[in-house]
């Protein structure tokens, strides 16, 4: 059970530390339709966060129950670990870059539909985050957890992974006039240090994934 907790927490924290996605949300909560767009962003983020690990732990478990799946988990962990380490190398090469993605310029005028697509890209089209979600589901599947335990674990995983995003929206709603200035400062700091943060996040997670798999593969 300790391995399950560590695996889920590492994946959730890895997802939560996503500077570009947090910057996108900060821009969203100060867009023309801030409240609607903020709600759309959070809801669209929450659904895949809950559903992908759930499907990975339940549907895949049912399909795999009658087949030989021994060794799948360590090889999957190694694959994700190598992917994350490759991303760390890319971020190391751009360590001092502060270039902003072009999408930032368009967020101010986005409507709910565009924000929906933007938030969906955070999970489905972000290699780091998608790998972490699949890994979370695989961790629960390998632990042979009950359906109720899986649902509870997915809910807690979603809350932890969304914690910084919920904090941004909550602060914008409750922080008064000072919130905008402080969130803008936060946005600039995240952009300035994006590649530095992502180098360490992807590098550490990559090493953890590979280290967890190697004893099984070499045993």
Coordinates of N, CA and C in Angstrom, one line a residue:
X1 N 0.8 -1.2 0.0 CA 0.0 0.0 0.0 C 0.9 1.3 0.0
X2 N 2.0 1.2 0.7 CA 2.9 2.4 0.7 C 3.4 2.7 -0.7
X3 N 3.7 1.7 -1.5 CA 4.1 1.9 -2.9 C 3.0 2.6 -3.7
X4 N 1.7 2.2 -3.4 CA 0.6 2.9 -4.1 C 0.5 4.3 -3.8
X5 N 0.6 4.6 -2.5 CA 0.5 6.0 -2.0 C 1.7 6.9 -2.6
X6 N 2.9 6.3 -2.6 CA 4.0 7.0 -3.1 C 3.9 7.3 -4.6
X7 N 3.4 6.2 -5.3 CA 3.2 6.3 -6.8 C 2.2 7.4 -7.1
X8 N 1.0 7.3 -6.5 CA 0.0 8.3 -6.8 C 0.4 9.7 -6.4
X9 N 1.0 9.9 -5.2 CA 1.4 11.2 -4.8 C 2.5 11.8 -5.7
X10 N 3.4 11.0 -6.2 CA 4.5 11.5 -7.1 C 3.8 11.9 -8.4
X11 N 2.9 11.2 -8.9 CA 2.2 11.5 -10.1 C 1.4 12.8 -10.0
X12 N 0.6 12.9 -8.9 CA -0.2 14.0 -8.6 C 0.6 15.3 -8.5
X13 N 1.7 15.2 -7.7 CA 2.5 16.4 -7.5 C 3.2 16.8 -8.8
X14 N 3.6 15.8 -9.5 CA 4.2 16.1 -10.8 C 3.3 16.8 -11.8
X15 N 2.0 16.4 -11.7 CA 1.0 17.1 -12.5 C 0.8 18.5 -12.0
X16 N 0.7 18.7 -10.7 CA 0.4 20.0 -10.1 C 1.5 21.0 -10.4
X17 N 2.7 20.5 -10.5 CA 3.8 21.5 -10.8 C 3.9 21.6 -12.4
X18 N 3.1 22.4 -12.9 CA 3.0 22.7 -14.4 C 3.0 24.2 -14.6
X19 N 4.1 24.8 -14.7 CA 4.2 26.3 -14.7 C 3.3 26.9 -15.9
X20 N 3.5 26.3 -17.1 CA 2.8 26.9 -18.2 C 1.3 26.8 -18.1
X21 N 0.8 25.7 -17.6 CA -0.6 25.5 -17.3 C -1.2 26.5 -16.3
X22 N -0.4 26.7 -15.2 CA -0.8 27.7 -14.2 C -0.8 29.1 -14.8
X23 N 0.2 29.4 -15.6 CA 0.1 30.7 -16.3 C -1.1 30.9 -17.2
X24 N -1.4 29.8 -17.9 CA -2.6 29.9 -18.7 C -3.9 30.1 -17.9
X25 N -4.0 29.5 -16.7 CA -5.1 29.7 -15.9 C -5.2 31.1 -15.3
X26 N -4.0 31.6 -14.9 CA -4.0 33.0 -14.5 C -4.5 34.0 -15.5
X27 N -4.1 33.7 -16.8 CA -4.6 34.6 -17.9 C -6.1 34.4 -18.1
X28 N -6.5 33.2 -17.9 CA -7.9 32.9 -18.1 C -8.8 33.6 -17.0
X29 N -8.3 33.6 -15.8 CA -9.2 34.2 -14.7 C -9.2 35.8 -14.8
X30 N -8.4 36.3 -15.7 CA -8.4 37.8 -16.0 C -8.8 38.1 -17.4
X31 N -9.4 37.1 -18.0 CA -9.9 37.3 -19.4 C -11.3 38.0 -19.4
X32 N -11.9 38.2 -20.5 CA -13.1 39.0 -20.6 C -14.3 38.3 -19.9
X33 N -14.3 37.0 -20.0 CA -15.4 36.2 -19.3 C -14.8 35.4 -18.2
X34 N -14.2 36.1 -17.3 CA -13.3 35.4 -16.3 C -14.0 34.3 -15.5
X35 N -15.1 34.6 -14.9 CA -15.8 33.6 -14.1 C -16.2 32.3 -14.8
X36 N -16.8 32.5 -16.0 CA -17.3 31.4 -16.8 C -16.1 30.6 -17.3
X37 N -15.1 31.3 -17.8 CA -13.9 30.7 -18.3 C -13.1 30.0 -17.3
X38 N -13.0 30.6 -16.1 CA -12.3 29.9 -15.0 C -13.0 28.6 -14.6
X39 N -14.3 28.6 -14.5 CA -15.1 27.4 -14.2 C -14.9 26.3 -15.2
X40 N -14.9 26.7 -16.5 CA -14.8 25.8 -17.6 C -13.4 25.2 -17.6
X41 N -12.4 26.0 -17.3 CA -11.0 25.5 -17.2 C -10.9 24.4 -16.1
X42 N -11.4 24.7 -15.0 CA -11.2 23.8 -13.8 C -12.0 22.5 -14.1
X43 N -13.2 22.6 -14.6 CA -14.0 21.4 -14.8 C -13.4 20.6 -15.9
X44 N -12.9 21.2 -17.0 CA -12.3 20.4 -18.0 C -11.0 19.8 -17.6
X45 N -10.3 20.4 -16.6 CA -9.1 19.8 -16.1 C -9.4 18.7 -15.2
X46 N -10.5 18.8 -14.4 CA -10.9 17.8 -13.4 C -11.3 16.5 -14.0
X47 N -12.1 16.5 -15.1 CA -12.7 15.3 -15.7 C -11.6 14.3 -16.1
X48 N -10.6 14.7 -17.0 CA -9.6 13.8 -17.4 C -8.7 13.3 -16.2
X49 N -8.5 14.3 -15.2 CA -7.7 13.9 -14.1 C -8.3 12.8 -13.3
X50 N -9.6 12.8 -13.2 CA -10.3 11.7 -12.5 C -10.5 10.5 -13.4
X51 N -10.9 10.7 -14.7 CA -11.3 9.6 -15.5 C -10.2 8.8 -16.1
X52 N -9.1 9.4 -16.5 CA -8.0 8.6 -17.1 C -7.4 7.6 -16.1
X53 N -7.0 8.0 -14.9 CA -6.6 7.0 -13.9 C -7.6 5.9 -13.6
X54 N -8.9 6.4 -13.5 CA -10.0 5.5 -13.2 C -10.1 4.4 -14.3
X55 N -10.1 4.8 -15.6 CA -10.2 3.9 -16.7 C -9.0 3.0 -16.7
X56 N -7.8 3.6 -16.5 CA -6.6 2.8 -16.5 C -6.6 1.7 -15.4
X57 N -7.3 2.0 -14.3 CA -7.3 1.0 -13.1 C -8.4 0.0 -13.2
X58 N -9.5 0.4 -13.9 CA -10.7 -0.5 -13.9 C -10.9 -1.2 -15.2
X59 N -11.0 -0.4 -16.3 CA -11.3 -1.0 -17.6 C -10.1 -1.9 -18.0
X60 N -8.9 -1.3 -17.9 CA -7.7 -2.1 -18.3 C -7.6 -3.3 -17.5
X61 N -7.9 -3.2 -16.2 CA -7.8 -4.3 -15.3 C -8.8 -5.4 -15.7
X62 N -10.0 -5.1 -16.1 CA -11.0 -6.1 -16.6 C -10.5 -6.8 -17.8
X63 N -9.9 -6.0 -18.8 CA -9.5 -6.6 -20.0 C -8.3 -7.5 -19.8
X64 N -7.4 -7.1 -18.8 CA -6.2 -7.8 -18.6 C -6.4 -9.0 -17.7
X65 N -7.5 -9.1 -17.0 CA -7.7 -10.2 -16.0 C -7.5 -11.6 -16.5
X66 N -7.8 -11.8 -17.8 CA -7.7 -13.1 -18.3 C -6.5 -13.3 -19.2
X67 N -5.5 -12.3 -19.2 CA -4.4 -12.5 -20.0 C -3.1 -12.4 -19.2
X68 N -2.0 -12.7 -19.9 CA -0.7 -12.6 -19.2 C -0.2 -11.1 -19.2
X69 N -0.1 -10.5 -18.1 CA 0.3 -9.1 -18.1 C 1.5 -8.9 -17.2
X70 N 2.1 -10.0 -16.7 CA 3.3 -9.8 -15.8 C 4.4 -9.1 -16.5
X71 N 5.0 -8.1 -15.9 CA 6.1 -7.3 -16.5 C 5.6 -6.1 -17.2
X72 N 4.3 -5.9 -17.4 CA 3.8 -4.7 -18.1 C 4.1 -3.5 -17.3
X73 N 3.9 -3.5 -16.0 CA 4.1 -2.3 -15.2 C 5.6 -1.8 -15.2
X74 N 6.6 -2.6 -15.0 CA 7.9 -2.1 -15.0 C 8.3 -1.6 -16.3
X75 N 7.9 -2.2 -17.4 CA 8.3 -1.7 -18.8 C 7.6 -0.4 -19.0
X76 N 6.3 -0.3 -18.6 CA 5.6 1.0 -18.7 C 6.3 2.1 -17.9
X77 N 6.7 1.8 -16.7 CA 7.4 2.7 -15.9 C 8.7 3.2 -16.5
X78 N 9.5 2.3 -17.1 CA 10.7 2.6 -17.8 C 10.4 3.5 -19.0
X79 N 9.4 3.2 -19.7 CA 9.0 4.0 -20.9 C 8.7 5.5 -20.5
X80 N 7.9 5.6 -19.5 CA 7.6 6.9 -19.0 C 8.8 7.6 -18.4
X81 N 9.6 6.9 -17.7 CA 10.8 7.5 -17.1 C 11.8 8.0 -18.2
X82 N 12.0 7.2 -19.2 CA 12.8 7.7 -20.3 C 12.2 8.9 -21.0
X83 N 10.9 8.9 -21.2 CA 10.2 10.1 -21.8 C 10.4 11.3 -21.0
X84 N 10.3 11.2 -19.7 CA 10.5 12.3 -18.8 C 11.9 12.8 -18.7
X85 N 12.8 11.9 -18.8 CA 14.3 12.3 -18.8 C 14.6 13.0 -20.1
X86 N 14.0 12.6 -21.2 CA 14.2 13.3 -22.5 C 13.6 14.7 -22.4
X87 N 12.5 14.9 -21.8 CA 11.9 16.2 -21.6 C 12.8 17.0 -20.7
X88 N 13.5 16.4 -19.7 CA 14.4 17.1 -18.8 C 15.6 17.7 -19.6
X89 N 16.1 16.9 -20.6 CA 17.2 17.3 -21.4 C 16.8 18.5 -22.3
X90 N 15.5 18.5 -22.8 CA 15.0 19.6 -23.6 C 15.0 20.8 -22.8
X91 N 14.5 20.7 -21.6 CA 14.4 21.9 -20.7 C 15.7 22.4 -20.3
X92 N 16.7 21.5 -20.1 CA 18.0 21.9 -19.8 C 18.6 22.7 -20.9
X93 N 18.4 22.4 -22.1 CA 18.9 23.1 -23.3 C 18.3 24.5 -23.4
X94 N 17.1 24.6 -22.8 CA 16.4 25.9 -22.9 C 16.3 26.6 -21.5
X95 N 17.3 26.2 -20.7 CA 17.3 26.5 -19.2 C 17.0 28.0 -18.9
X96 N 17.6 28.9 -19.7 CA 17.5 30.3 -19.5 C 16.5 31.0 -20.4
X97 N 15.8 30.3 -21.2 CA 14.8 30.9 -22.1 C 13.5 31.4 -21.3
X98 N 13.0 32.5 -21.7 CA 11.8 33.0 -21.1 C 10.7 33.3 -22.2
X99 N 10.9 32.7 -23.3 CA 9.9 32.9 -24.4 C 8.5 32.4 -24.0
X100 N 7.5 33.1 -24.3 CA 6.1 32.8 -24.0 C 5.5 32.1 -25.2
X101 N 4.7 31.0 -24.9 CA 3.9 30.4 -26.0 C 3.0 31.4 -26.7
X102 N 2.8 31.3 -28.0 CA 1.9 32.3 -28.7 C 0.5 32.3 -28.2
X103 N 0.0 31.1 -27.7 CA -1.3 31.1 -27.2 C -1.6 32.1 -26.1
X104 N -0.6 32.5 -25.4 CA -0.8 33.5 -24.3 C -1.5 34.7 -24.8
X105 N -1.1 35.1 -26.0 CA -1.6 36.4 -26.6 C -3.1 36.3 -26.9
X106 N -3.6 35.1 -27.0 CA -5.0 35.0 -27.5 C -6.0 34.7 -26.3
X107 N -5.4 34.4 -25.1 CA -6.3 33.9 -24.0 C -7.2 35.0 -23.6
X108 N -6.8 36.3 -23.6 CA -7.6 37.4 -23.1 C -9.0 37.4 -23.8
X109 N -9.0 37.1 -25.1 CA -10.3 37.2 -25.8 C -11.0 35.9 -26.0
X110 N -10.5 34.8 -25.3 CA -11.1 33.5 -25.5 C -12.5 33.4 -24.9
X111 N -13.4 32.6 -25.5 CA -14.7 32.3 -24.9 C -14.6 30.9 -24.3
X112 N -15.7 30.4 -23.7 CA -15.7 29.1 -23.1 C -15.2 27.9 -23.9
X113 N -15.6 27.9 -25.2 CA -15.2 26.9 -26.1 C -13.7 26.8 -26.3
X114 N -13.1 27.9 -26.5 CA -11.6 27.9 -26.7 C -10.9 27.6 -25.4
X115 N -11.5 28.0 -24.2 CA -10.9 27.7 -22.9 C -11.0 26.2 -22.7
X116 N -12.1 25.6 -23.1 CA -12.3 24.1 -23.0 C -11.2 23.4 -23.7
X117 N -10.9 23.8 -24.9 CA -9.8 23.2 -25.7 C -8.5 23.4 -25.1
X118 N -8.3 24.6 -24.5 CA -7.0 25.0 -23.9 C -6.8 24.1 -22.7
X119 N -7.8 23.9 -21.8 CA -7.7 23.1 -20.6 C -7.5 21.6 -21.0
X120 N -8.2 21.2 -22.1 CA -8.0 19.8 -22.5 C -6.6 19.5 -22.9
X121 N -6.0 20.5 -23.5 CA -4.6 20.3 -23.9 C -3.6 20.1 -22.8
X122 N -4.0 20.6 -21.6 CA -3.1 20.4 -20.4 C -3.0 18.9 -20.0
X123 N -4.0 18.1 -20.3 CA -4.0 16.7 -19.9 C -3.7 15.8 -21.1
X124 N -4.5 16.0 -22.2 CA -4.5 15.0 -23.3 C -3.3 15.3 -24.2
X125 N -2.8 16.5 -24.3 CA -1.8 16.8 -25.3 C -0.5 17.3 -24.7
X126 N -0.3 17.0 -23.4 CA 0.9 17.3 -22.7 C 1.6 16.0 -22.3
X127 N 2.7 15.6 -22.9 CA 3.3 14.3 -22.7 C 3.6 14.0 -21.3
X128 N 4.1 15.0 -20.5 CA 4.4 14.8 -19.1 C 3.1 14.4 -18.3
X129 N 2.1 15.2 -18.5 CA 0.9 15.0 -17.7 C 0.1 13.8 -18.1
X130 N 0.1 13.5 -19.4 CA -0.6 12.3 -19.8 C 0.1 11.0 -19.3
X131 N 1.4 11.1 -19.3 CA 2.2 9.9 -18.8 C 1.9 9.7 -17.3
X132 N 1.8 10.8 -16.6 CA 1.6 10.7 -15.1 C 0.2 10.2 -14.8
X133 N -0.8 10.6 -15.7 CA -2.2 10.1 -15.4 C -2.3 8.6 -15.7
X134 N -1.6 8.2 -16.8 CA -1.6 6.7 -17.2 C -0.9 5.9 -16.1
X135 N 0.2 6.5 -15.6 CA 1.0 5.8 -14.6 C 0.2 5.7 -13.3
X136 N -0.6 6.7 -13.0 CA -1.4 6.6 -11.8 C -2.4 5.5 -11.9
X137 N -3.1 5.4 -13.0 CA -4.0 4.3 -13.2 C -3.4 2.9 -13.2
X138 N -2.2 2.8 -13.8 CA -1.5 1.6 -13.8 C -1.0 1.2 -12.4
X139 N -0.7 2.2 -11.6 CA -0.3 1.9 -10.2 C -1.4 1.3 -9.4
X140 N -2.6 1.8 -9.6 CA -3.8 1.2 -8.9 C -4.1 -0.1 -9.4
X141 N -4.0 -0.3 -10.7 CA -4.3 -1.6 -11.3 C -3.4 -2.7 -10.8
X142 N -2.1 -2.4 -10.7 CA -1.2 -3.4 -10.2 C -1.3 -3.7 -8.7
X143 N -2.0 -2.8 -8.0 CA -2.2 -3.0 -6.5 C -3.4 -3.8 -6.3
X144 N -4.2 -4.2 -7.3 CA -5.4 -5.0 -7.1 C -6.4 -4.4 -6.1
X145 N -6.6 -3.1 -6.2 CA -7.5 -2.4 -5.3 C -8.9 -2.6 -5.7
X146 N -9.8 -2.5 -4.7 CA -11.3 -2.7 -5.0 C -11.8 -1.5 -5.8
X147 N -12.9 -1.6 -6.4 CA -13.5 -0.5 -7.2 C -13.7 0.7 -6.3
X148 N -14.3 0.5 -5.1 CA -14.5 1.7 -4.2 C -13.2 2.4 -3.8
X149 N -12.2 1.6 -3.5 CA -10.9 2.2 -3.2 C -10.3 3.0 -4.3
X150 N -10.5 2.4 -5.6 CA -10.0 3.1 -6.7 C -10.7 4.4 -7.0
X151 N -12.0 4.5 -6.8 CA -12.7 5.7 -7.0 C -12.3 6.7 -5.9
X152 N -12.1 6.3 -4.7 CA -11.7 7.3 -3.7 C -10.3 7.8 -4.0
X153 N -9.4 6.8 -4.4 CA -8.0 7.2 -4.7 C -8.0 8.2 -5.9
X154 N -8.8 8.0 -6.9 CA -8.9 8.9 -8.0 C -9.4 10.3 -7.6
X155 N -10.3 10.3 -6.7 CA -10.8 11.6 -6.2 C -9.8 12.4 -5.5
X156 N -9.0 11.7 -4.6 CA -8.0 12.3 -3.8 C -6.8 12.7 -4.8
X157 N -6.5 11.9 -5.7 CA -5.5 12.2 -6.7 C -5.9 13.5 -7.5
X158 N -7.1 13.6 -7.9 CA -7.6 14.8 -8.6 C -7.5 16.1 -7.7
X159 N -7.8 16.0 -6.5 CA -7.7 17.1 -5.6 C -6.3 17.6 -5.4
X160 N -5.4 16.6 -5.2 CA -4.0 17.0 -5.0 C -3.4 17.6 -6.3
X161 N -3.7 17.0 -7.4 CA -3.1 17.4 -8.7 C -3.7 18.8 -9.1
X162 N -4.9 19.1 -8.6 CA -5.5 20.4 -9.0 C -5.3 21.5 -7.9
X163 N -4.6 21.2 -6.9 CA -4.5 22.1 -5.7 C -4.0 23.5 -6.1
X164 N -2.9 23.6 -6.9 CA -2.4 24.9 -7.3 C -3.4 25.7 -8.2
X165 N -4.1 24.9 -9.0 CA -5.1 25.5 -9.9 C -6.3 26.1 -9.1
X166 N -6.8 25.3 -8.2 CA -7.9 25.7 -7.3 C -7.4 26.9 -6.4
X167 N -6.2 26.9 -6.0 CA -5.7 28.0 -5.2 C -5.7 29.3 -6.0
X168 N -5.3 29.3 -7.3 CA -5.3 30.4 -8.2 C -6.7 31.0 -8.3
X169 N -7.7 30.2 -8.6 CA -9.0 30.6 -8.8 C -9.6 31.2 -7.4
X170 N -9.3 30.4 -6.4 CA -9.8 30.9 -5.1 C -9.2 32.2 -4.7
X171 N -8.0 32.4 -4.9 CA -7.3 33.7 -4.6 C -7.8 34.8 -5.4
X172 N -8.1 34.5 -6.7 CA -8.6 35.6 -7.6 C -10.0 36.0 -7.1
X173 N -10.8 35.1 -6.6 CA -12.2 35.4 -6.2 C -12.2 36.1 -4.8
X174 N -11.3 35.7 -4.0 CA -11.4 36.2 -2.6 C -10.3 37.2 -2.2
X175 N -9.3 37.3 -3.1 CA -8.1 38.1 -2.7 C -8.3 39.6 -2.9
X176 N -9.4 40.0 -3.5 CA -9.6 41.5 -3.6 C -8.7 42.1 -4.7
X177 N -8.5 43.4 -4.6 CA -7.8 44.2 -5.6 C -6.3 43.7 -5.6
X178 N -5.8 43.3 -4.5 CA -4.3 42.9 -4.5 C -4.1 41.6 -5.3
X179 N -5.2 40.8 -5.5 CA -5.0 39.5 -6.1 C -4.4 39.6 -7.5
X180 N -5.0 40.6 -8.3 CA -4.5 40.7 -9.7 C -3.0 41.0 -9.8
X181 N -2.6 41.9 -9.0 CA -1.2 42.3 -9.0 C -0.3 41.1 -8.6
X182 N -0.7 40.4 -7.6 CA 0.2 39.3 -7.1 C 0.2 38.2 -8.0
X183 N -1.0 37.9 -8.6 CA -1.0 36.8 -9.6 C -0.2 37.1 -10.9
X184 N -0.2 38.4 -11.3 CA 0.6 38.8 -12.4 C 2.1 38.6 -12.1
X185 N 2.5 39.0 -10.8 CA 3.9 38.8 -10.4 C 4.2 37.3 -10.4
X186 N 3.2 36.5 -10.0 CA 3.4 35.0 -10.0 C 3.6 34.5 -11.4
X187 N 2.8 35.0 -12.3 CA 2.8 34.6 -13.7 C 4.2 34.9 -14.3
X188 N 4.7 36.1 -14.0 CA 6.0 36.5 -14.6 C 7.1 35.6 -14.0
X189 N 7.0 35.3 -12.7 CA 8.0 34.4 -12.1 C 8.0 33.0 -12.7
X190 N 6.8 32.5 -12.9 CA 6.6 31.2 -13.4 C 7.2 31.1 -14.9
X191 N 6.9 32.1 -15.6 CA 7.4 32.2 -17.0 C 8.9 32.3 -17.0
X192 N 9.5 33.1 -16.2 CA 10.9 33.3 -16.1 C 11.6 32.0 -15.7
X193 N 11.0 31.2 -14.9 CA 11.7 30.0 -14.3 C 11.1 28.7 -14.9
X194 N 10.2 28.8 -15.9 CA 9.5 27.6 -16.4 C 10.5 26.5 -16.7
X195 N 11.5 26.7 -17.6 CA 12.4 25.6 -18.0 C 13.2 25.1 -16.8
X196 N 13.6 26.0 -15.9 CA 14.3 25.5 -14.7 C 13.4 24.6 -13.9
X197 N 12.2 25.0 -13.6 CA 11.3 24.2 -12.8 C 11.0 22.8 -13.5
X198 N 10.8 22.9 -14.8 CA 10.4 21.7 -15.5 C 11.6 20.7 -15.7
X199 N 12.8 21.3 -15.7 CA 14.0 20.4 -15.8 C 14.1 19.6 -14.5
X200 N 13.9 20.2 -13.4 CA 14.0 19.4 -12.1 C 12.8 18.5 -11.9
X201 N 11.6 19.0 -12.3 CA 10.4 18.1 -12.1 C 10.5 16.9 -13.0
X202 N 10.8 17.1 -14.3 CA 10.8 15.9 -15.2 C 12.0 15.1 -15.0
X203 N 13.1 15.7 -14.6 CA 14.3 14.9 -14.3 C 14.2 14.0 -13.1
X204 N 13.7 14.6 -12.0 CA 13.4 13.8 -10.8 C 12.4 12.7 -11.0
X205 N 11.3 13.0 -11.6 CA 10.2 12.0 -11.9 C 10.8 10.9 -12.8
X206 N 11.5 11.3 -13.8 CA 12.1 10.3 -14.7 C 13.0 9.3 -14.0
X207 N 13.8 9.8 -13.1 CA 14.7 9.0 -12.3 C 13.9 8.1 -11.4
X208 N 12.9 8.6 -10.7 CA 12.0 7.8 -9.8 C 11.3 6.7 -10.6
X209 N 10.8 7.0 -11.8 CA 10.1 6.0 -12.5 C 11.0 4.8 -12.9
X210 N 12.2 5.2 -13.4 CA 13.2 4.2 -13.8 C 13.6 3.4 -12.6
X211 N 13.9 4.1 -11.5 CA 14.4 3.4 -10.3 C 13.4 2.4 -9.7
X212 N 12.1 2.7 -9.8 CA 11.1 1.8 -9.3 C 11.0 0.6 -10.2
X213 N 11.3 0.7 -11.5 CA 11.1 -0.4 -12.4 C 12.3 -1.3 -12.5
X214 N 13.5 -0.8 -12.3 CA 14.7 -1.6 -12.5 C 14.9 -2.8 -11.6
X215 N 14.6 -2.7 -10.3 CA 14.7 -3.9 -9.5 C 13.8 -5.1 -9.9
X216 N 12.6 -4.7 -10.5 CA 11.7 -5.8 -11.0 C 12.3 -6.4 -12.3
X217 N 12.8 -5.6 -13.2 CA 13.3 -6.0 -14.4 C 14.6 -6.8 -14.3
X218 N 15.4 -6.4 -13.3 CA 16.7 -7.1 -13.1 C 16.7 -8.2 -12.1
X219 N 15.5 -8.3 -11.4 CA 15.4 -9.3 -10.3 C 15.2 -10.7 -10.9

